[in-house]
GROMACS .gro file of C-alpha atoms in nm:
model
  310
    1MET     CA    1  26.905   3.476  28.452
    2THR     CA    2  26.672   3.380  28.738
    3TYR     CA    3  26.505   3.577  29.014
    4PRO     CA    4  26.417   3.450  29.361
    5SER     CA    5  26.054   3.354  29.416
    6GLN     CA    6  26.027   3.584  29.717
    7HIS     CA    7  26.032   3.892  29.494
    8THR     CA    8  25.706   4.083  29.527
    9THR     CA    9  25.482   4.066  29.221
   10THR     CA   10  25.200   4.281  29.092
   11LEU     CA   11  24.852   4.146  29.029
   12ASP     CA   12  24.696   4.141  28.686
   13GLU     CA   13  24.362   4.310  28.749
   14ARG     CA   14  24.187   4.089  28.491
   15ASP     CA   15  24.216   3.763  28.683
   16GLY     CA   16  24.447   3.809  28.982
   17THR     CA   17  24.744   3.645  28.809
   18GLN     CA   18  25.080   3.748  28.949
   19VAL     CA   19  25.270   3.941  28.684
   20GLY     CA   20  25.619   4.084  28.689
   21ILE     CA   21  25.877   4.172  28.951
   22VAL     CA   22  25.797   4.490  29.140
   23ALA     CA   23  26.075   4.745  29.190
   24PRO     CA   24  26.234   4.662  29.528
   25ALA     CA   25  26.207   5.004  29.696
   26HIS     CA   26  26.066   5.303  29.510
   27ARG     CA   27  25.810   5.219  29.243
   28LEU     CA   28  25.716   5.455  28.961
   29SER     CA   29  25.356   5.577  28.952
   30ALA     CA   30  25.116   5.379  28.735
   31GLY     CA   31  25.004   5.720  28.606
   32LEU     CA   32  25.328   5.787  28.422
   33ARG     CA   33  25.334   5.868  28.055
   34LEU     CA   34  25.622   5.914  27.817
   35GLY     CA   35  25.690   6.257  27.675
   36GLN     CA   36  25.886   6.360  27.369
   37VAL     CA   37  26.209   6.208  27.248
   38ARG     CA   38  26.485   6.452  27.155
   39LEU     CA   39  26.706   6.344  26.865
   40GLN     CA   40  27.033   6.477  26.724
   41VAL     CA   41  27.039   6.469  26.343
   42ALA     CA   42  27.291   6.567  26.078
   43ASP     CA   43  27.067   6.770  25.848
   44LEU     CA   44  26.747   6.926  25.982
   45GLY     CA   45  26.590   6.982  25.641
   46ARG     CA   46  26.650   6.623  25.534
   47SER     CA   47  26.509   6.490  25.861
   48LEU     CA   48  26.202   6.714  25.844
   49ASP     CA   49  26.127   6.584  25.497
   50TYR     CA   50  26.132   6.229  25.636
   51TYR     CA   51  25.941   6.290  25.957
   52GLN     CA   52  25.670   6.487  25.780
   53ASN     CA   53  25.631   6.305  25.447
   54VAL     CA   54  25.706   5.948  25.553
   55LEU     CA   55  25.594   5.940  25.918
   56GLY     CA   56  25.322   6.202  25.890
   57PHE     CA   57  25.412   6.439  26.173
   58ARG     CA   58  25.366   6.814  26.148
   59VAL     CA   59  25.595   7.095  26.262
   60VAL     CA   60  25.459   7.295  26.556
   61SER     CA   61  25.770   7.510  26.615
   62ARG     CA   62  26.100   7.563  26.438
   63THR     CA   63  26.428   7.749  26.468
   64PRO     CA   64  26.716   7.740  26.217
   65THR     CA   65  26.863   7.435  26.397
   66SER     CA   66  26.570   7.263  26.567
   67ALA     CA   67  26.206   7.164  26.520
   68SER     CA   68  25.924   7.020  26.731
   69LEU     CA   69  25.687   6.768  26.573
   70ALA     CA   70  25.339   6.663  26.678
   71ALA     CA   71  25.042   6.460  26.559
   72LEU     CA   72  24.734   6.598  26.387
   73GLY     CA   73  24.511   6.814  26.605
   74ASP     CA   74  24.753   6.821  26.898
   75ASP     CA   75  25.035   7.068  26.960
   76THR     CA   76  25.202   6.850  27.226
   77PRO     CA   77  25.549   6.767  27.088
   78VAL     CA   78  25.622   6.399  27.027
   79ILE     CA   79  25.965   6.444  26.867
   80GLN     CA   80  26.221   6.723  26.894
   81LEU     CA   81  26.492   6.735  26.626
   82GLU     CA   82  26.822   6.911  26.702
   83GLU     CA   83  27.069   6.962  26.418
   84ARG     CA   84  27.441   6.895  26.462
   85ARG     CA   85  27.564   6.950  26.111
   86GLY     CA   86  27.745   6.648  25.976
   87ALA     CA   87  27.668   6.418  26.272
   88ALA     CA   88  27.782   6.062  26.202
   89PRO     CA   89  27.505   5.817  26.110
   90VAL     CA   90  27.429   5.510  26.318
   91PRO     CA   91  27.649   5.218  26.202
   92HIS     CA   92  27.482   4.901  26.082
   93GLN     CA   93  27.572   4.708  26.399
   94GLY     CA   94  27.442   4.989  26.620
   95ARG     CA   95  27.600   5.161  26.917
   96LEU     CA   96  27.514   5.190  27.285
   97GLY     CA   97  27.219   5.421  27.330
   98LEU     CA   98  26.910   5.420  27.111
   99TYR     CA   99  26.791   5.094  26.956
  100HIS     CA  100  26.459   5.248  26.862
  101PHE     CA  101  26.193   5.481  26.993
  102ALA     CA  102  25.837   5.364  26.945
  103ILE     CA  103  25.541   5.568  26.824
  104LEU     CA  104  25.210   5.432  26.954
  105VAL     CA  105  24.910   5.503  26.729
  106PRO     CA  106  24.560   5.498  26.879
  107ASP     CA  107  24.419   5.188  26.710
  108ARG     CA  108  24.469   4.910  26.458
  109GLY     CA  109  24.295   5.102  26.183
  110SER     CA  110  24.546   5.385  26.215
  111LEU     CA  111  24.832   5.140  26.174
  112GLY     CA  112  24.661   4.989  25.870
  113ARG     CA  113  24.624   5.330  25.705
  114PHE     CA  114  24.991   5.400  25.780
  115ILE     CA  115  25.087   5.076  25.606
  116GLY     CA  116  24.881   5.181  25.305
  117HIS     CA  117  25.060   5.516  25.302
  118LEU     CA  118  25.403   5.348  25.310
  119MET     CA  119  25.300   5.122  25.023
  120GLU     CA  120  25.179   5.421  24.823
  121ILE     CA  121  25.506   5.613  24.857
  122GLY     CA  122  25.726   5.304  24.822
  123ALA     CA  123  25.884   5.328  25.168
  124ARG     CA  124  26.035   5.010  25.311
  125ALA     CA  125  25.968   4.887  25.664
  126GLY     CA  126  26.015   4.576  25.873
  127ALA     CA  127  25.710   4.421  26.036
  128SER     CA  128  25.649   4.201  26.341
  129ASP     CA  129  25.364   4.065  26.549
  130HIS     CA  130  25.460   4.080  26.918
  131LEU     CA  131  25.136   3.921  27.048
  132VAL     CA  132  25.065   4.227  27.266
  133SER     CA  133  25.109   4.461  26.970
  134GLU     CA  134  25.158   4.485  26.595
  135ALA     CA  135  25.458   4.684  26.478
  136LEU     CA  136  25.644   4.832  26.184
  137TYR     CA  137  26.015   4.919  26.193
  138LEU     CA  138  26.185   5.197  26.002
  139ARG     CA  139  26.511   5.394  26.005
  140ASP     CA  140  26.535   5.767  25.955
  141PRO     CA  141  26.797   5.927  25.726
  142ASP     CA  142  27.058   5.910  26.005
  143GLY     CA  143  26.989   5.544  26.078
  144LEU     CA  144  26.798   5.610  26.400
  145GLY     CA  145  26.555   5.326  26.472
  146ILE     CA  146  26.180   5.392  26.479
  147GLU     CA  147  25.892   5.161  26.563
  148VAL     CA  148  25.533   5.251  26.478
  149TYR     CA  149  25.287   5.022  26.653
  150ALA     CA  150  24.934   4.961  26.777
  151ASP     CA  151  24.854   4.772  27.095
  152ARG     CA  152  24.618   4.481  27.108
  153PRO     CA  153  24.355   4.508  27.386
  154ARG     CA  154  24.496   4.428  27.730
  155SER     CA  155  24.226   4.166  27.770
  156SER     CA  156  24.401   3.963  27.499
  157TRP     CA  157  24.747   3.971  27.661
  158ARG     CA  158  24.858   3.640  27.808
  159THR     CA  159  25.106   3.557  28.083
  160ALA     CA  160  25.342   3.270  28.156
  161ASN     CA  161  25.566   3.231  28.462
  162ARG     CA  162  25.470   3.583  28.580
  163GLN     CA  163  25.577   3.738  28.248
  164ILE     CA  164  25.356   3.897  27.983
  165ARG     CA  165  25.396   3.680  27.675
  166MET     CA  166  25.575   3.860  27.393
  167ASP     CA  167  25.721   3.715  27.075
  168THR     CA  168  25.839   3.816  26.728
  169THR     CA  169  25.635   3.651  26.455
  170PRO     CA  170  25.522   3.748  26.102
  171LEU     CA  171  25.274   4.033  26.083
  172ASP     CA  172  24.946   3.995  25.893
  173LEU     CA  173  24.980   4.304  25.675
  174ASN     CA  174  24.669   4.230  25.467
  175SER     CA  175  24.452   4.216  25.778
  176LEU     CA  176  24.591   4.547  25.898
  177VAL     CA  177  24.535   4.719  25.564
  178GLU     CA  178  24.176   4.593  25.570
  179ALA     CA  179  24.136   4.733  25.922
  180GLY     CA  180  24.237   5.073  25.784
  181GLY     CA  181  23.921   5.081  25.573
  182GLU     CA  182  23.868   5.327  25.292
  183ALA     CA  183  23.966   5.639  25.484
  184PRO     CA  184  24.282   5.806  25.347
  185TRP     CA  185  24.600   5.847  25.548
  186LEU     CA  186  24.620   6.212  25.650
  187GLY     CA  187  24.914   6.193  25.890
  188MET     CA  188  24.986   6.072  26.241
  189PRO     CA  189  24.640   6.081  26.406
  190PHE     CA  190  24.533   6.262  26.719
  191GLY     CA  191  24.628   6.056  27.023
  192THR     CA  192  24.962   5.940  26.882
  193ALA     CA  193  25.235   5.938  27.148
  194VAL     CA  194  25.568   5.785  27.241
  195GLY     CA  195  25.476   5.437  27.364
  196HIS     CA  196  25.815   5.307  27.467
  197VAL     CA  197  26.189   5.346  27.423
  198HIS     CA  198  26.431   5.060  27.355
  199LEU     CA  199  26.802   5.099  27.430
  200HIS     CA  200  27.126   4.920  27.358
  201VAL     CA  201  27.311   4.877  27.690
  202GLY     CA  202  27.636   4.716  27.793
  203ASP     CA  203  27.507   4.488  28.070
  204LEU     CA  204  27.157   4.378  28.171
  205ASP     CA  205  27.233   4.352  28.544
  206GLN     CA  206  27.371   4.706  28.548
  207ALA     CA  207  27.070   4.824  28.347
  208SER     CA  208  26.843   4.658  28.604
  209ASP     CA  209  27.024   4.838  28.884
  210PHE     CA  210  26.960   5.173  28.717
  211TYR     CA  211  26.612   5.130  28.569
  212HIS     CA  212  26.454   4.880  28.811
  213THR     CA  213  26.619   4.946  29.149
  214GLY     CA  214  26.693   5.317  29.103
  215LEU     CA  215  26.425   5.450  28.869
  216GLY     CA  216  26.152   5.217  28.991
  217LEU     CA  217  26.021   5.040  28.681
  218ASP     CA  218  25.881   4.688  28.730
  219LYS     CA  219  26.037   4.399  28.539
  220ILE     CA  220  25.779   4.253  28.303
  221VAL     CA  221  25.975   4.022  28.069
  222TRP     CA  222  26.319   3.890  28.164
  223SER     CA  223  26.352   3.564  27.969
  224TYR     CA  224  26.375   3.718  27.620
  225PRO     CA  225  26.729   3.642  27.492
  226GLY     CA  226  26.964   3.931  27.565
  227ALA     CA  227  26.688   4.170  27.665
  228LEU     CA  228  26.486   4.298  27.959
  229PHE     CA  229  26.150   4.475  27.939
  230LEU     CA  230  26.023   4.706  28.213
  231SER     CA  231  25.714   4.915  28.274
  232SER     CA  232  25.477   5.079  28.516
  233GLY     CA  233  25.111   4.997  28.571
  234GLY     CA  234  25.132   4.651  28.415
  235TYR     CA  235  25.203   4.775  28.060
  236HIS     CA  236  25.398   4.533  27.839
  237HIS     CA  237  25.690   4.775  27.836
  238HIS     CA  238  25.768   5.142  27.860
  239LEU     CA  239  26.136   5.055  27.829
  240GLY     CA  240  26.331   4.776  27.665
  241VAL     CA  241  26.704   4.726  27.711
  242ASN     CA  242  26.923   4.480  27.525
  243THR     CA  243  27.284   4.373  27.473
  244TRP     CA  244  27.241   4.295  27.103
  245ALA     CA  245  27.500   4.553  26.991
  246GLY     CA  246  27.760   4.308  27.123
  247ALA     CA  247  28.057   4.321  27.357
  248GLY     CA  248  28.269   4.632  27.314
  249ALA     CA  249  28.003   4.828  27.126
  250PRO     CA  250  28.086   5.201  27.132
  251ARG     CA  251  27.876   5.462  27.303
  252ALA     CA  252  27.705   5.730  27.100
  253GLY     CA  253  27.925   6.041  27.111
  254ASP     CA  254  27.868   6.413  27.092
  255ASP     CA  255  27.923   6.416  26.715
  256ASP     CA  256  27.693   6.121  26.641
  257ALA     CA  257  27.330   6.109  26.536
  258ARG     CA  258  27.169   5.988  26.857
  259LEU     CA  259  26.898   6.007  27.119
  260LEU     CA  260  26.975   6.317  27.325
  261ASP     CA  261  26.716   6.231  27.588
  262TRP     CA  262  26.376   6.077  27.648
  263ARG     CA  263  26.115   6.192  27.896
  264ILE     CA  264  25.900   6.041  28.170
  265GLU     CA  265  25.616   6.258  28.300
  266LEU     CA  266  25.464   6.175  28.640
  267PRO     CA  267  25.129   6.291  28.784
  268HIS     CA  268  25.260   6.486  29.086
  269VAL     CA  269  25.573   6.668  29.194
  270ASP     CA  270  25.595   6.431  29.492
  271ASP     CA  271  25.628   6.141  29.245
  272VAL     CA  272  25.919   6.317  29.077
  273ASN     CA  273  26.091   6.400  29.406
  274ALA     CA  274  26.058   6.042  29.533
  275THR     CA  275  26.204   5.908  29.208
  276ILE     CA  276  26.498   6.145  29.221
  277ALA     CA  277  26.563   6.044  29.583
  278SER     CA  278  26.557   5.676  29.484
  279LEU     CA  279  26.803   5.729  29.198
  280GLN     CA  280  27.037   5.926  29.418
  281ALA     CA  281  27.020   5.658  29.690
  282ALA     CA  282  27.121   5.403  29.424
  283GLY     CA  283  27.423   5.618  29.334
  284TYR     CA  284  27.289   5.799  29.027
  285PRO     CA  285  27.297   6.179  29.061
  286ALA     CA  286  27.027   6.392  28.902
  287VAL     CA  287  27.062   6.751  28.782
  288ALA     CA  288  26.780   7.004  28.798
  289THR     CA  289  26.684   7.161  28.463
  290GLN     CA  290  26.434   7.426  28.359
  291ASP     CA  291  26.160   7.170  28.310
  292GLY     CA  292  26.250   6.877  28.535
  293TRP     CA  293  26.544   6.663  28.640
  294ARG     CA  294  26.803   6.500  28.416
  295VAL     CA  295  26.970   6.170  28.501
  296THR     CA  296  27.208   5.969  28.284
  297ASP     CA  297  27.234   5.591  28.268
  298PRO     CA  298  27.571   5.409  28.278
  299TRP     CA  299  27.604   5.428  27.898
  300GLY     CA  300  27.537   5.798  27.859
  301THR     CA  301  27.167   5.793  27.771
  302SER     CA  302  26.986   6.080  27.942
  303LEU     CA  303  26.635   6.070  28.085
  304VAL     CA  304  26.432   6.375  28.190
  305LEU     CA  305  26.186   6.332  28.478
  306ALA     CA  306  25.914   6.594  28.506
  307THR     CA  307  25.564   6.658  28.638
  308ARG     CA  308  25.291   6.592  28.384
  309ARG     CA  309  25.186   6.914  28.217
  310SER     CA  310  24.815   6.833  28.182
   0.00000   0.00000   0.00000
């Protein structure tokens, strides 16, 4: 897939290098941040055991069928679990919708202590070095994909052909454990947040129409096989989309364990209104909710747009 050279680009503030392909009309604010992800699970008690004891989150509110989870020292929810008793687990080959949601920890030492914790409890995880970040990959009891990662400093990120260089190479686990020092793992540290969301989609061009042209995310990496990475403010990605589930992959249904929605929070109400207008102009209707606007992509994945709370 190629893009014409006349596309506007954004400047890398470090050295003036042109990076990415700017959204063609409306462009999301560089001040955006991602809010909580809301997940549908089959057994709330089983999921809470995993998200607390393996991932290290704590419960900040709970009902008989739902729970909100946050990091240490911060009551801002990062994950909301909603029980649908008996929901079908994610099949091995995946389905359209969530590929993984990614938990960003504040620093490399935090990731190292998390690795030590996983080793201590005997939990298995995949591991990759993406050049811009170092990451672990896990699956919850319903098969929902989770990444836990730490960013490398932006000053170390490199570019090639207007794209931030990303790759998938072996992770130096020993170096990370050393970075964790002697401090014990106490749980997900203060400052932990959702860093990005990665989705299975049916078509990259259609995904670009929704997330780039309509929503207003810049394209950052477009040469990765079968995938497209988008962001605001020059980040390596707030969103990844891919076609790796294969042709004919089913959508997540109402009775499946799945991502119910993810959340983008913008600095001002004018930012939200402009984004909604852009989506509607691109043919994607949005519905007002109690705490923002809900819009659904072509494969049934819902996104909530709201004004930042603080």
